[in-house]
Amino acid sequence: MTQSAPRHAVPAVSGFADGVWLVRGRAEARQVIEDSARFRAAAPPEFVPGRSKSFFLATDAAGPDGRSRFRTALAAALSPVRLRTLDELLLVPLAARLAGRLPTDGTSFDPLDDYIRPYTRQISHALAGLPGDVAVHLGARIKVAAELVVDDPADAAASALLAEVWSSIEQVTRSGQLDPEGLAGFALGRGLISADEVPLLVVPCWKWRCWT
């Protein structure tokens, strides 16, 4: 997160590391999220490897004029009611399925490879709202691009990969394959974003996974 206002504007905002700010408290977090005039997510060149994480990175890419609208769309897609629905229909059942596959006879297993990675991968795909094969294909490209921009924010190969991802998401949207229960599909179905803006809410699902 970066801010154009003095740090004391929100007392709970404090320095966490060089170039990284930390917000403590639900009320303070709401203030930061709702105040798009003074606060924004870090742009790719401002990311601190191993520290920076932002689900709002791509939504802020819409620019100052669209920032509030995109945050409203994201807030609607992740409202308390929606989160309860996702918890009941997606998060808990997936966790139970993966846990049920783990050995119970004393055989060793890898928590990261056998549970955490499959869980985050499938959740990110569901939130993106893309067909499974497309999600895997594009997710691999975003991961490579994310690694490239850490070394060079202006890397041409990374830009080409992200342009391909963007185009593919637009094609999925035009062909009617976007899941209406995903973040972008939910916002699109309620007129909160346009079809051309769908990638701005799809891409963060992978960026959250790549940078965690």
Short mmCIF file of C-alpha atoms in Angstrom, two decimals:
data_model
loop_
_atom_site.label_atom_id
_atom_site.label_comp_id
_atom_site.label_asym_id
_atom_site.label_seq_id
_atom_site.Cartn_x
_atom_site.Cartn_y
_atom_site.Cartn_z
CA MET A 1 0.00 0.00 0.00
CA THR A 2 1.22 3.52 -0.70
CA GLN A 3 -0.31 6.76 0.45
CA SER A 4 -0.17 10.34 -0.75
CA ALA A 5 -1.41 11.71 2.61
CA PRO A 6 0.77 12.03 5.72
CA ARG A 7 1.13 8.74 7.56
CA HIS A 8 -0.55 10.18 10.66
CA ALA A 9 -3.78 10.59 8.65
CA VAL A 10 -4.59 7.05 9.77
CA PRO A 11 -2.90 6.27 13.11
CA ALA A 12 -2.95 2.51 12.54
CA VAL A 13 -0.84 2.82 9.38
CA SER A 14 2.76 2.07 10.29
CA GLY A 15 6.01 1.23 8.57
CA PHE A 16 6.51 -2.51 8.20
CA ALA A 17 9.57 -2.64 5.95
CA ASP A 18 11.23 -0.39 3.40
CA GLY A 19 8.47 0.57 0.99
CA VAL A 20 5.80 -1.48 2.80
CA TRP A 21 3.03 -0.13 5.05
CA LEU A 22 0.95 -2.10 7.51
CA VAL A 23 -2.66 -1.29 8.48
CA ARG A 24 -3.97 -2.55 11.82
CA GLY A 25 -7.64 -2.62 12.79
CA ARG A 26 -10.87 -3.26 10.87
CA ALA A 27 -12.07 0.35 11.02
CA GLU A 28 -8.70 1.63 9.83
CA ALA A 29 -8.60 -0.92 7.01
CA ARG A 30 -12.06 0.21 5.90
CA GLN A 31 -10.92 3.83 5.94
CA VAL A 32 -7.93 3.01 3.74
CA ILE A 33 -9.98 0.91 1.31
CA GLU A 34 -12.69 3.53 0.94
CA ASP A 35 -10.33 6.50 0.58
CA SER A 36 -9.06 6.06 -2.96
CA ALA A 37 -8.03 9.71 -3.12
CA ARG A 38 -5.21 9.23 -0.60
CA PHE A 39 -4.48 5.50 -0.59
CA ARG A 40 -3.75 3.05 -3.36
CA ALA A 41 -2.12 -0.32 -3.88
CA ALA A 42 1.51 -0.51 -4.86
CA ALA A 43 2.22 -0.45 -8.59
CA PRO A 44 4.42 -3.29 -9.91
CA PRO A 45 7.62 -1.18 -9.87
CA GLU A 46 6.97 -0.38 -6.19
CA PHE A 47 6.57 -3.99 -5.08
CA VAL A 48 9.05 -5.23 -2.51
CA PRO A 49 9.91 -8.90 -3.27
CA GLY A 50 8.83 -11.21 -0.48
CA ARG A 51 6.91 -8.43 1.30
CA SER A 52 4.36 -6.76 -0.93
CA LYS A 53 0.98 -8.41 -1.32
CA SER A 54 -2.09 -6.70 -2.71
CA PHE A 55 -5.42 -7.97 -3.93
CA PHE A 56 -6.19 -4.47 -5.19
CA LEU A 57 -3.18 -4.25 -7.51
CA ALA A 58 -5.06 -4.92 -10.74
CA THR A 59 -8.21 -3.04 -9.72
CA ASP A 60 -6.14 0.08 -9.10
CA ALA A 61 -4.76 -0.31 -12.62
CA ALA A 62 -8.11 1.09 -13.77
CA GLY A 63 -6.82 4.52 -12.83
CA PRO A 64 -8.12 7.21 -10.48
CA ASP A 65 -11.45 7.63 -12.29
CA GLY A 66 -12.38 3.96 -12.00
CA ARG A 67 -10.75 3.11 -8.69
CA SER A 68 -13.76 3.69 -6.44
CA ARG A 69 -16.07 1.85 -8.83
CA PHE A 70 -13.80 -1.19 -8.95
CA ARG A 71 -13.46 -1.28 -5.21
CA THR A 72 -17.25 -1.14 -4.97
CA ALA A 73 -17.47 -4.06 -7.40
CA LEU A 74 -14.94 -6.07 -5.42
CA ALA A 75 -16.70 -5.25 -2.15
CA ALA A 76 -19.99 -6.50 -3.60
CA ALA A 77 -18.38 -9.70 -4.87
CA LEU A 78 -16.87 -10.31 -1.42
CA SER A 79 -19.72 -9.09 0.79
CA PRO A 80 -20.42 -10.96 4.06
CA VAL A 81 -23.34 -12.79 2.43
CA ARG A 82 -21.22 -13.77 -0.55
CA LEU A 83 -18.37 -14.92 1.69
CA ARG A 84 -20.74 -17.12 3.68
CA THR A 85 -22.00 -18.62 0.42
CA LEU A 86 -18.46 -19.22 -0.85
CA ASP A 87 -17.55 -20.73 2.50
CA GLU A 88 -20.48 -23.17 2.41
CA LEU A 89 -20.35 -24.09 -1.28
CA LEU A 90 -16.64 -23.86 -2.10
CA LEU A 91 -14.12 -23.31 0.68
CA VAL A 92 -15.25 -25.84 3.28
CA PRO A 93 -16.17 -28.65 0.81
CA LEU A 94 -12.84 -28.28 -1.00
CA ALA A 95 -10.90 -28.35 2.27
CA ALA A 96 -12.81 -31.47 3.33
CA ARG A 97 -12.15 -33.24 0.01
CA LEU A 98 -8.44 -32.53 0.11
CA ALA A 99 -8.17 -33.49 3.78
CA GLY A 100 -10.02 -36.72 3.02
CA ARG A 101 -7.32 -37.71 0.55
CA LEU A 102 -4.53 -37.42 3.09
CA PRO A 103 -3.24 -40.73 4.48
CA THR A 104 -4.52 -41.80 7.88
CA ASP A 105 -2.39 -44.92 8.28
CA GLY A 106 0.72 -43.12 9.42
CA THR A 107 2.13 -42.68 5.90
CA SER A 108 4.00 -39.40 5.58
CA PHE A 109 2.75 -36.61 3.32
CA ASP A 110 3.79 -33.08 2.37
CA PRO A 111 1.34 -30.48 3.73
CA LEU A 112 2.45 -27.92 1.15
CA ASP A 113 2.22 -30.12 -1.95
CA ASP A 114 -0.62 -32.36 -0.82
CA TYR A 115 -2.93 -29.77 0.71
CA ILE A 116 -1.96 -26.07 0.70
CA ARG A 117 -0.96 -25.71 -2.96
CA PRO A 118 -3.90 -27.69 -4.37
CA TYR A 119 -6.26 -25.72 -2.13
CA THR A 120 -4.98 -22.26 -3.12
CA ARG A 121 -4.79 -23.28 -6.78
CA GLN A 122 -8.38 -24.51 -6.96
CA ILE A 123 -9.70 -21.57 -4.94
CA SER A 124 -7.93 -19.05 -7.17
CA HIS A 125 -9.34 -20.75 -10.27
CA ALA A 126 -12.86 -20.71 -8.83
CA LEU A 127 -12.61 -17.04 -7.88
CA ALA A 128 -11.23 -16.19 -11.32
CA GLY A 129 -14.27 -17.86 -12.85
CA LEU A 130 -12.49 -19.30 -15.88
CA PRO A 131 -12.74 -22.85 -17.28
CA GLY A 132 -10.24 -25.16 -15.56
CA ASP A 133 -7.97 -25.74 -18.56
CA VAL A 134 -7.86 -22.03 -19.37
CA ALA A 135 -7.13 -21.13 -15.73
CA VAL A 136 -4.16 -23.52 -15.60
CA HIS A 137 -2.80 -22.23 -18.92
CA LEU A 138 -3.06 -18.55 -18.00
CA GLY A 139 -2.00 -19.04 -14.41
CA ALA A 140 1.33 -20.47 -15.54
CA ARG A 141 1.94 -17.41 -17.70
CA ILE A 142 1.09 -14.98 -14.91
CA LYS A 143 3.45 -16.78 -12.54
CA VAL A 144 6.33 -16.49 -15.02
CA ALA A 145 5.50 -12.82 -15.66
CA ALA A 146 5.41 -12.11 -11.92
CA GLU A 147 8.87 -13.60 -11.50
CA LEU A 148 10.22 -11.56 -14.42
CA VAL A 149 8.93 -8.20 -13.20
CA VAL A 150 10.57 -8.70 -9.81
CA ASP A 151 13.93 -8.46 -11.57
CA ASP A 152 12.85 -5.91 -14.17
CA PRO A 153 9.45 -4.15 -14.01
CA ALA A 154 9.80 -3.20 -17.69
CA ASP A 155 10.64 -6.73 -18.89
CA ALA A 156 9.33 -7.11 -22.45
CA ALA A 157 8.66 -10.84 -22.13
CA ALA A 158 6.55 -10.25 -19.03
CA SER A 159 4.54 -7.58 -20.84
CA ALA A 160 3.92 -9.94 -23.74
CA LEU A 161 2.77 -12.71 -21.42
CA LEU A 162 0.37 -10.41 -19.59
CA ALA A 163 -1.00 -9.10 -22.89
CA GLU A 164 -1.72 -12.68 -23.93
CA VAL A 165 -3.45 -13.36 -20.62
CA TRP A 166 -5.54 -10.22 -20.97
CA SER A 167 -6.63 -11.15 -24.49
CA SER A 168 -7.53 -14.69 -23.47
CA ILE A 169 -9.71 -13.47 -20.59
CA GLU A 170 -11.53 -11.12 -22.94
CA GLN A 171 -12.15 -14.01 -25.33
CA VAL A 172 -13.55 -16.19 -22.52
CA THR A 173 -15.88 -13.35 -21.53
CA ARG A 174 -17.12 -12.76 -25.09
CA SER A 175 -17.78 -16.47 -25.58
CA GLY A 176 -19.94 -16.66 -22.45
CA GLN A 177 -17.62 -19.04 -20.56
CA LEU A 178 -17.07 -16.76 -17.57
CA ASP A 179 -18.53 -18.30 -14.40
CA PRO A 180 -21.19 -15.92 -13.01
CA GLU A 181 -20.22 -16.97 -9.48
CA GLY A 182 -16.58 -15.88 -9.85
CA LEU A 183 -15.53 -12.41 -8.70
CA ALA A 184 -15.59 -10.81 -12.14
CA GLY A 185 -18.65 -12.73 -13.34
CA PHE A 186 -20.59 -11.66 -10.27
CA ALA A 187 -19.69 -7.98 -10.79
CA LEU A 188 -20.33 -8.16 -14.54
CA GLY A 189 -23.75 -9.76 -14.07
CA ARG A 190 -24.81 -6.88 -11.83
CA GLY A 191 -23.57 -4.16 -14.16
CA LEU A 192 -20.77 -3.04 -11.85
CA ILE A 193 -18.10 -3.50 -14.53
CA SER A 194 -18.09 -3.81 -18.30
CA ALA A 195 -17.02 -6.86 -20.31
CA ASP A 196 -13.80 -5.08 -21.31
CA GLU A 197 -12.96 -4.57 -17.64
CA VAL A 198 -13.35 -8.21 -16.59
CA PRO A 199 -9.56 -8.90 -16.65
CA LEU A 200 -9.06 -6.27 -13.93
CA LEU A 201 -10.97 -8.46 -11.48
CA VAL A 202 -9.78 -11.82 -12.81
CA VAL A 203 -6.03 -11.21 -12.74
CA PRO A 204 -5.83 -10.43 -8.96
CA CYS A 205 -6.96 -14.00 -8.23
CA TRP A 206 -3.67 -15.24 -9.68
CA LYS A 207 -1.53 -12.38 -8.41
CA TRP A 208 -2.65 -13.12 -4.88
CA ARG A 209 -1.49 -16.71 -5.40
CA CYS A 210 1.79 -15.78 -7.12
CA TRP A 211 2.92 -13.38 -4.40
CA THR A 212 1.99 -15.49 -1.36
#
